Tab-separated table of C-alpha atoms in Angstrom:
chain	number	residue	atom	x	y	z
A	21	UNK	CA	0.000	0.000	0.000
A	22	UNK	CA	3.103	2.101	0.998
A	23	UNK	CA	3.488	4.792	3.179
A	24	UNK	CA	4.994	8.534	3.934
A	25	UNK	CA	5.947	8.818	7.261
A	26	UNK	CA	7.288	12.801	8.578
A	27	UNK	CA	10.440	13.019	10.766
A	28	UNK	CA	11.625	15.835	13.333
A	29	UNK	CA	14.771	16.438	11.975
A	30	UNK	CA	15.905	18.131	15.608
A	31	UNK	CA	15.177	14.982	17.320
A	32	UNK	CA	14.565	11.807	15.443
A	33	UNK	CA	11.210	9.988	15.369
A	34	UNK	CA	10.832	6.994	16.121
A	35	UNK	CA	8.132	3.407	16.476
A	36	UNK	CA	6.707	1.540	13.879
A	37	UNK	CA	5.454	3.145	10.924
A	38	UNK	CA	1.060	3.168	11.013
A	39	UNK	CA	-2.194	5.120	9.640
A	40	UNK	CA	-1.061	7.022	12.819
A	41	UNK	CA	1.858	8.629	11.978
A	42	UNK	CA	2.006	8.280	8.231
A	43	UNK	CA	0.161	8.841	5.109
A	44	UNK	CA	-0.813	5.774	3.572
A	45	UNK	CA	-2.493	3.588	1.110
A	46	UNK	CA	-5.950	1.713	1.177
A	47	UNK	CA	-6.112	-0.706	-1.533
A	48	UNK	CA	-3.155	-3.595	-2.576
A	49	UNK	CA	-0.401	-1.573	-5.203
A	50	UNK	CA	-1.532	1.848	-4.451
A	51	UNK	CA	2.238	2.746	-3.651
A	52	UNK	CA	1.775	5.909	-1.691
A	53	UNK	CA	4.862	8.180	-2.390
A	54	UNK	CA	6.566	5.811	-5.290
A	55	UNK	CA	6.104	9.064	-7.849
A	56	UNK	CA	6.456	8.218	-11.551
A	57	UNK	CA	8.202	6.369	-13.928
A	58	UNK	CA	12.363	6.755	-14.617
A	59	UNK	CA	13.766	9.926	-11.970
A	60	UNK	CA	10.080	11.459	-10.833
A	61	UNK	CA	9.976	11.689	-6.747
A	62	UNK	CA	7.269	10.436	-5.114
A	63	UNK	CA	7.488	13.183	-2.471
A	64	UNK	CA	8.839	16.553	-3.395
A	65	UNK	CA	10.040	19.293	-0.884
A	66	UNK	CA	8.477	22.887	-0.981
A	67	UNK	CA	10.393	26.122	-0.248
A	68	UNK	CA	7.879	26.734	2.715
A	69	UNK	CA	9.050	23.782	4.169
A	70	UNK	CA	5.431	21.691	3.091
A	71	UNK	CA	6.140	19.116	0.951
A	72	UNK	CA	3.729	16.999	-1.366
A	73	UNK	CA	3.787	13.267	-1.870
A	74	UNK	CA	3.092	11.675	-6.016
A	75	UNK	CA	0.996	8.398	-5.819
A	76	UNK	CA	0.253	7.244	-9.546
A	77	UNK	CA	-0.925	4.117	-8.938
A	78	UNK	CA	-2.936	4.797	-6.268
A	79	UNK	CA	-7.074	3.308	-6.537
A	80	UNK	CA	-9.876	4.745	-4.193
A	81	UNK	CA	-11.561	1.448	-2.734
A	82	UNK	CA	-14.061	-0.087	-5.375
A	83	UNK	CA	-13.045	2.500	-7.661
A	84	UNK	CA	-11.002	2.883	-10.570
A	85	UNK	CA	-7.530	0.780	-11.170
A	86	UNK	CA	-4.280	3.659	-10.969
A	87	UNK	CA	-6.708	6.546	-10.947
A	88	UNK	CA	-3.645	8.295	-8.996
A	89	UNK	CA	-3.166	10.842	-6.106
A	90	UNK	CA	-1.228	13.852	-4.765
A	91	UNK	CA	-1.496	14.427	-1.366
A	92	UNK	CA	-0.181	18.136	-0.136
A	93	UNK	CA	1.794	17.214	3.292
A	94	UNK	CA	2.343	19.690	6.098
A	95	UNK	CA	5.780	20.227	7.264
A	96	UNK	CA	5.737	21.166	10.556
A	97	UNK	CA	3.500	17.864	11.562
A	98	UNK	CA	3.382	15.681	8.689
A	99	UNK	CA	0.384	14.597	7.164
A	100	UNK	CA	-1.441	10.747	8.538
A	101	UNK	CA	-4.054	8.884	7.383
A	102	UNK	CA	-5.357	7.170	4.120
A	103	UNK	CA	-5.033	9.263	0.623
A	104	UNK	CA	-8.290	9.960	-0.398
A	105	UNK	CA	-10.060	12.355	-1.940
A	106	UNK	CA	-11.024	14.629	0.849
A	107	UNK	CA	-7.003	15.280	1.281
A	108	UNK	CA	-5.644	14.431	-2.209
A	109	UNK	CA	-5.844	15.503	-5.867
A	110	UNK	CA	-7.222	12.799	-7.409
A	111	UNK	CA	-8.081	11.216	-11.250
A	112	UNK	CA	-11.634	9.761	-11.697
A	113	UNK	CA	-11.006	6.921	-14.639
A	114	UNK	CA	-8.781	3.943	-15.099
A	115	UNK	CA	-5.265	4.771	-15.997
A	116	UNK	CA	-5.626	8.672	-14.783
A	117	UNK	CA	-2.168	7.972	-13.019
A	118	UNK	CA	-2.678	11.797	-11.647
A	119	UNK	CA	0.811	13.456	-10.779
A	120	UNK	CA	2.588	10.391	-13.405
A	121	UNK	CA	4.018	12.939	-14.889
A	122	UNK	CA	5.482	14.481	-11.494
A	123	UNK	CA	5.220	17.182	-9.104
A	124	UNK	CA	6.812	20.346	-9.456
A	125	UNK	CA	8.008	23.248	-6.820
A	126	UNK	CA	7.379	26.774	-7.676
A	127	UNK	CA	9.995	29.191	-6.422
A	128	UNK	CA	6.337	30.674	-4.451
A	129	UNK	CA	6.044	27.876	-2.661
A	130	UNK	CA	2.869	26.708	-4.884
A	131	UNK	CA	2.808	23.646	-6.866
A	132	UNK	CA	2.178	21.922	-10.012
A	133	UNK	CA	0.948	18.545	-10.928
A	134	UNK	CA	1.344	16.790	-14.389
A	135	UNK	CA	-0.717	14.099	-15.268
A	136	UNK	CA	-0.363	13.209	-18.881
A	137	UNK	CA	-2.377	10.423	-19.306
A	138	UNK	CA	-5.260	11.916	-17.788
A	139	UNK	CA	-8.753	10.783	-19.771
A	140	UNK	CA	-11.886	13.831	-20.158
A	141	UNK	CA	-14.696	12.122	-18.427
A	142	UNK	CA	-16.717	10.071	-20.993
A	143	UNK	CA	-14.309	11.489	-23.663
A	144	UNK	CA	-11.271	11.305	-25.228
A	145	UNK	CA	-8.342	9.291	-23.639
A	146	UNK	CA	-4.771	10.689	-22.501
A	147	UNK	CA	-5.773	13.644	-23.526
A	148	UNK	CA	-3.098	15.209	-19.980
A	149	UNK	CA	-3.849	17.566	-17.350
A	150	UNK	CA	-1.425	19.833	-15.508
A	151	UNK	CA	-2.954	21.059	-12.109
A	152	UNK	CA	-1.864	24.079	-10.056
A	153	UNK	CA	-1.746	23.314	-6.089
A	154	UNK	CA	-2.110	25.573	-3.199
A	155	UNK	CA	1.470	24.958	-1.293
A	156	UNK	CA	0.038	26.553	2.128
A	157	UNK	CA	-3.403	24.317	2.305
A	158	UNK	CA	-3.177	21.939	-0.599
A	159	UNK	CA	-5.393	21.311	-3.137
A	160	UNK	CA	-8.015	18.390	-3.259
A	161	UNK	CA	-10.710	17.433	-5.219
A	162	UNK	CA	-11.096	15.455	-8.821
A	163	UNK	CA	-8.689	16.704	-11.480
A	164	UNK	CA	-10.679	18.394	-13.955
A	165	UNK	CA	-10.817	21.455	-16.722
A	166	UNK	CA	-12.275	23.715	-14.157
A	167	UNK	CA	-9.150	23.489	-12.075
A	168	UNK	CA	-6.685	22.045	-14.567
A	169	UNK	CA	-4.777	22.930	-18.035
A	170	UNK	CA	-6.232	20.157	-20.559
A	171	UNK	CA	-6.273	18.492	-23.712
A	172	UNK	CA	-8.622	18.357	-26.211
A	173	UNK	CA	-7.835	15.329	-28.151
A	174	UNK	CA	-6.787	12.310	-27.480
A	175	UNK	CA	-3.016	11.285	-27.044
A	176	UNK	CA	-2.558	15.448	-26.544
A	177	UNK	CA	-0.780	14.226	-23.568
A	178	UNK	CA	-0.543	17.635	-21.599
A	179	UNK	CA	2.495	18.705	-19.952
A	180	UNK	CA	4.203	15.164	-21.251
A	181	UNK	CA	6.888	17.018	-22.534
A	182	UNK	CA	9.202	14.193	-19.880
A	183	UNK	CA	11.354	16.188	-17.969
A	184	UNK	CA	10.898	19.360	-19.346
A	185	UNK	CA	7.061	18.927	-19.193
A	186	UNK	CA	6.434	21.548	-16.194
A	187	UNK	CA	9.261	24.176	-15.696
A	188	UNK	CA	9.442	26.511	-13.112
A	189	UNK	CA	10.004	30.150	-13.210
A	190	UNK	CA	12.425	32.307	-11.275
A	191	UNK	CA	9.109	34.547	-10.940
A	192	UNK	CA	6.954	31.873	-9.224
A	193	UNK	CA	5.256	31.457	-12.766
A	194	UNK	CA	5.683	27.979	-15.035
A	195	UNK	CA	5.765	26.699	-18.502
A	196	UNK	CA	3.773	23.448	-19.469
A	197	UNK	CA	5.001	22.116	-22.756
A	198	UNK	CA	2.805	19.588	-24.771
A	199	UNK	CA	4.860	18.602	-27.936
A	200	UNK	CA	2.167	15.810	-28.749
A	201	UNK	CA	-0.807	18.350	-28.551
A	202	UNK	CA	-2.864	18.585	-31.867
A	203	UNK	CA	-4.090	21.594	-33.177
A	204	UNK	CA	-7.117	19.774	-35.461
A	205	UNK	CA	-7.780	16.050	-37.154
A	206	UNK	CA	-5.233	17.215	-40.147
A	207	UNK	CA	-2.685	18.694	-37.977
A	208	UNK	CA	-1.259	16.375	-35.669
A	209	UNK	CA	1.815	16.384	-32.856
A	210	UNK	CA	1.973	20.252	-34.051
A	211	UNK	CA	2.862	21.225	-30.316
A	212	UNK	CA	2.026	23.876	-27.323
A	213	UNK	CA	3.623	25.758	-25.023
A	214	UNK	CA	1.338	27.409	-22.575
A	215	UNK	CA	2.711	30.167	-19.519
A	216	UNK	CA	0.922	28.824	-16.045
A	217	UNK	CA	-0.140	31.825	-13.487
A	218	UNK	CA	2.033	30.423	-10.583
A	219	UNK	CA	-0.200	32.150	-8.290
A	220	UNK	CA	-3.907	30.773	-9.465
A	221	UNK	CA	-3.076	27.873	-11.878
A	222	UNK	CA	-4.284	28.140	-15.265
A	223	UNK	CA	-7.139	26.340	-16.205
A	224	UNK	CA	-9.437	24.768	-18.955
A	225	UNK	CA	-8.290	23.367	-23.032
A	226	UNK	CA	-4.943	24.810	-24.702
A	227	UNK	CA	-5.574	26.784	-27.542
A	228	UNK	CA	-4.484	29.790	-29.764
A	229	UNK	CA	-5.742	32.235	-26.836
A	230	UNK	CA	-3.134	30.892	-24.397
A	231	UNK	CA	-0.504	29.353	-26.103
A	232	UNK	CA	1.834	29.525	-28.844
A	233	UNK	CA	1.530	26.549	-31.094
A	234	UNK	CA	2.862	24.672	-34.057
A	235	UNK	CA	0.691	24.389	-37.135
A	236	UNK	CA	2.238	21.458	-39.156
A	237	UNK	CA	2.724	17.637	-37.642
A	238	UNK	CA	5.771	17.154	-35.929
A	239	UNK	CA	8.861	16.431	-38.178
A	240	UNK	CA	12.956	15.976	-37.116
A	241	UNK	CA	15.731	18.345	-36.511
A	242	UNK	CA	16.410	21.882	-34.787
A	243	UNK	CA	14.399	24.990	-36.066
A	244	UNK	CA	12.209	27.744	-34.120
A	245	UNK	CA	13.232	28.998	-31.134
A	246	UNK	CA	11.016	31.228	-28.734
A	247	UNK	CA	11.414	33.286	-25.529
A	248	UNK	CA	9.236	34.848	-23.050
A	249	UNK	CA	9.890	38.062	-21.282
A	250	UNK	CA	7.632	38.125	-18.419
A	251	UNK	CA	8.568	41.765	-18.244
A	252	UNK	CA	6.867	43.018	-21.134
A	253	UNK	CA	4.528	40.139	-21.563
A	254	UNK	CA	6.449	39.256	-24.960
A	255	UNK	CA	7.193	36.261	-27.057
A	256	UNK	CA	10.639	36.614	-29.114
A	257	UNK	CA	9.623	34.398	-32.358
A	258	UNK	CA	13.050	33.081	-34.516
A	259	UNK	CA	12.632	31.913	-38.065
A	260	UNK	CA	15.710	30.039	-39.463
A	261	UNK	CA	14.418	30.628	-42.881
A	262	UNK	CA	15.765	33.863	-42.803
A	263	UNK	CA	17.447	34.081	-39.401
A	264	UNK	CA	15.182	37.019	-38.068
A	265	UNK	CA	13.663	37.207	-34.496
A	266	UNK	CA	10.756	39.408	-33.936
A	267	UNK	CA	8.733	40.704	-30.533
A	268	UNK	CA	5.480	40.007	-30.539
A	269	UNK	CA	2.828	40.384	-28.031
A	270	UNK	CA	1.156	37.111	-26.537
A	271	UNK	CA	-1.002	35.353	-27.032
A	272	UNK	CA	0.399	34.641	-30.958
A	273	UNK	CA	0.791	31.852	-33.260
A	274	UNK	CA	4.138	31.677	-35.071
A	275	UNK	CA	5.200	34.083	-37.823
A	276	UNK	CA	3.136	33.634	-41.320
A	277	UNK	CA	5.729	31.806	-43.191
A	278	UNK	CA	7.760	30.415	-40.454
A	279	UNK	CA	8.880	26.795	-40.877
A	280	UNK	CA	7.263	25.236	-38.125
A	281	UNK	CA	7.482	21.522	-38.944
A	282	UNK	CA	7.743	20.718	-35.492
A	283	UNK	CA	7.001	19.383	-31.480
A	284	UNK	CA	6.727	23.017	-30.043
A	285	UNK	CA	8.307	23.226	-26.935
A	286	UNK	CA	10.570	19.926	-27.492
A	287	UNK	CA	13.037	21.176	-25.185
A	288	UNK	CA	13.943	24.218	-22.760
A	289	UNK	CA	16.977	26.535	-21.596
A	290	UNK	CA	16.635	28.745	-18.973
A	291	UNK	CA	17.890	32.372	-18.468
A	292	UNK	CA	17.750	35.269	-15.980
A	293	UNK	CA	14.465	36.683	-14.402
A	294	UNK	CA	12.034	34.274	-15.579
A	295	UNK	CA	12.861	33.822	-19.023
A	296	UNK	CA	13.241	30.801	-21.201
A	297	UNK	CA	13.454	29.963	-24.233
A	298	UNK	CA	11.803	27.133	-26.120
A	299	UNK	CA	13.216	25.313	-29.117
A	300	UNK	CA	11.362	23.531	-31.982
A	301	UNK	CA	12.279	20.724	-34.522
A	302	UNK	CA	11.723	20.920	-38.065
A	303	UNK	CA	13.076	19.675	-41.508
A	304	UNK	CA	16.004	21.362	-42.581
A	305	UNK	CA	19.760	21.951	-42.068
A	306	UNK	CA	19.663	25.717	-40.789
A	307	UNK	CA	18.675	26.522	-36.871
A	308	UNK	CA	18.932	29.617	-34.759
């Protein structure tokens, strides 16, 4: 079932670990605090000294298999008792594996939750989530597009960009990159990378209003690079056709003409004050 247990790091703690003194699991496999697949922590630390616990594979009894759970654990105590989802951000279907994708810290002391294979209820299937989480009270409650950034399609995969599907801001603000997101039926694995309010979340379907997107399916190589300057709200767009850059004002799509052949947001390098940049792979041998 596994468990997360809190320790006083002045003193030790001690006994035999219980429902009592740790958070724990209900059902056979739910794993409590095993986090994702490959190098994703099942509990990660918060800069207010909370921390919050990943449980993929966690089921609510007689409910659905791996539905998943992230439980929001208080520092000063520790957090005890059964995950549920009173106390825990849950998924509601089969496979939801909420916070799969990992948990990550916001220099606020907030938190975000990726969940890429997250289903819409009675719709399509892995169509990702990425949930914002309160890092003073935690956040509960069935993930969902009134309190999550979502897919519209399925295998959109949300914030499944692996590692560099969440990234945090030096401003307290965050990036969720989708490079499998599809802007229509003819226009597949074109790509989105949306900017997360680190202080509310951001919430319902990506889409031209609060993202920048692709708009051809996904092809090899290094092309497009973007930046965001939080500063002046402003996207810096590169096209390697002609090696120009150009501010615009977001939300935009890319330039008309730009060669965009290509998984927007496919990878991420960071710079000062809460800038990054985001760069996109197309056909072709010239790159910014």
């Amino acid at each position: 079932m596994g468990a997360v247990t809190w320790g006083n790091g002045l003193t030790g703690t001690s006994g035999v670990v219980s429902s009592s003194n740790s958070l724990i699991g209900s059902t056979t496999n739910d794993t409590v605090g095993g986090g994702g697949g490959g190098c994703v922590c099942g509990v990660v630390a918060l800069s207010n000294g909370n921390y919050v616990v990943a449980s993929p594979l966690w089921e609510r009894v007689g409910g659905p298999t791996d539905a998943g759970a992230v439980t929001w654990g208080n520092g000063l105590t520790g957090s005890t008792g059964a995950v549920s989802t009173l106390n825990s951000l849950t998924g509601s279907a089969t496979y939801d594996t909420v916070g799969g994708g990992g948990v990550v810290a916001l220099s606020n002391g907030n938190y975000v939750v990726s969940s890429p294979l997250w289903d819409l209820d009675g719709g399509p299937t892995d169509v990702g989530a990425v949930t914002w989480g309160n890092g003073l009270t935690g956040t509960s409650g069935v993930v969902s597009s009134s309190n999550s950034l979502i897919g519209s399609t399925s295998y959109d995969t949300v914030g499944g960009g692996g590692f560099n599907g969440v990234v945090s801001l030096s401003n307290g603000n965050y990036v969720v990159c989708s490079p499998l997101w599809d802007l229509d039926g003819s226009h597949t694995n074109v790509g989105a990378i949306t900017l997360g309010n680190g202080l509310t979340g951001s919430t319902g379907p990506v889409t031209a209003l609060n993202s920048v997107l692709g708009t051809t399916s996904g092809g090899g190589g290094w092309g497009l690079v973007y930046g965001f300057d939080y500063v002046h709200y402003q996207l810096v767009v590169g096209r390697p056709g002609d090696n120009t850059v150009t501010w615009m004002t977001v939300p935009v799509l890319p330039p008309t003409g730009a060669n965009t052949n290509a998984f927007v947001a496919a990878a991420l390098v960071f710079l000062a004050v809460g800038t990054v940049l985001v760069a996109t792979r197309r056909r072709g041998p010239r790159a910014i």
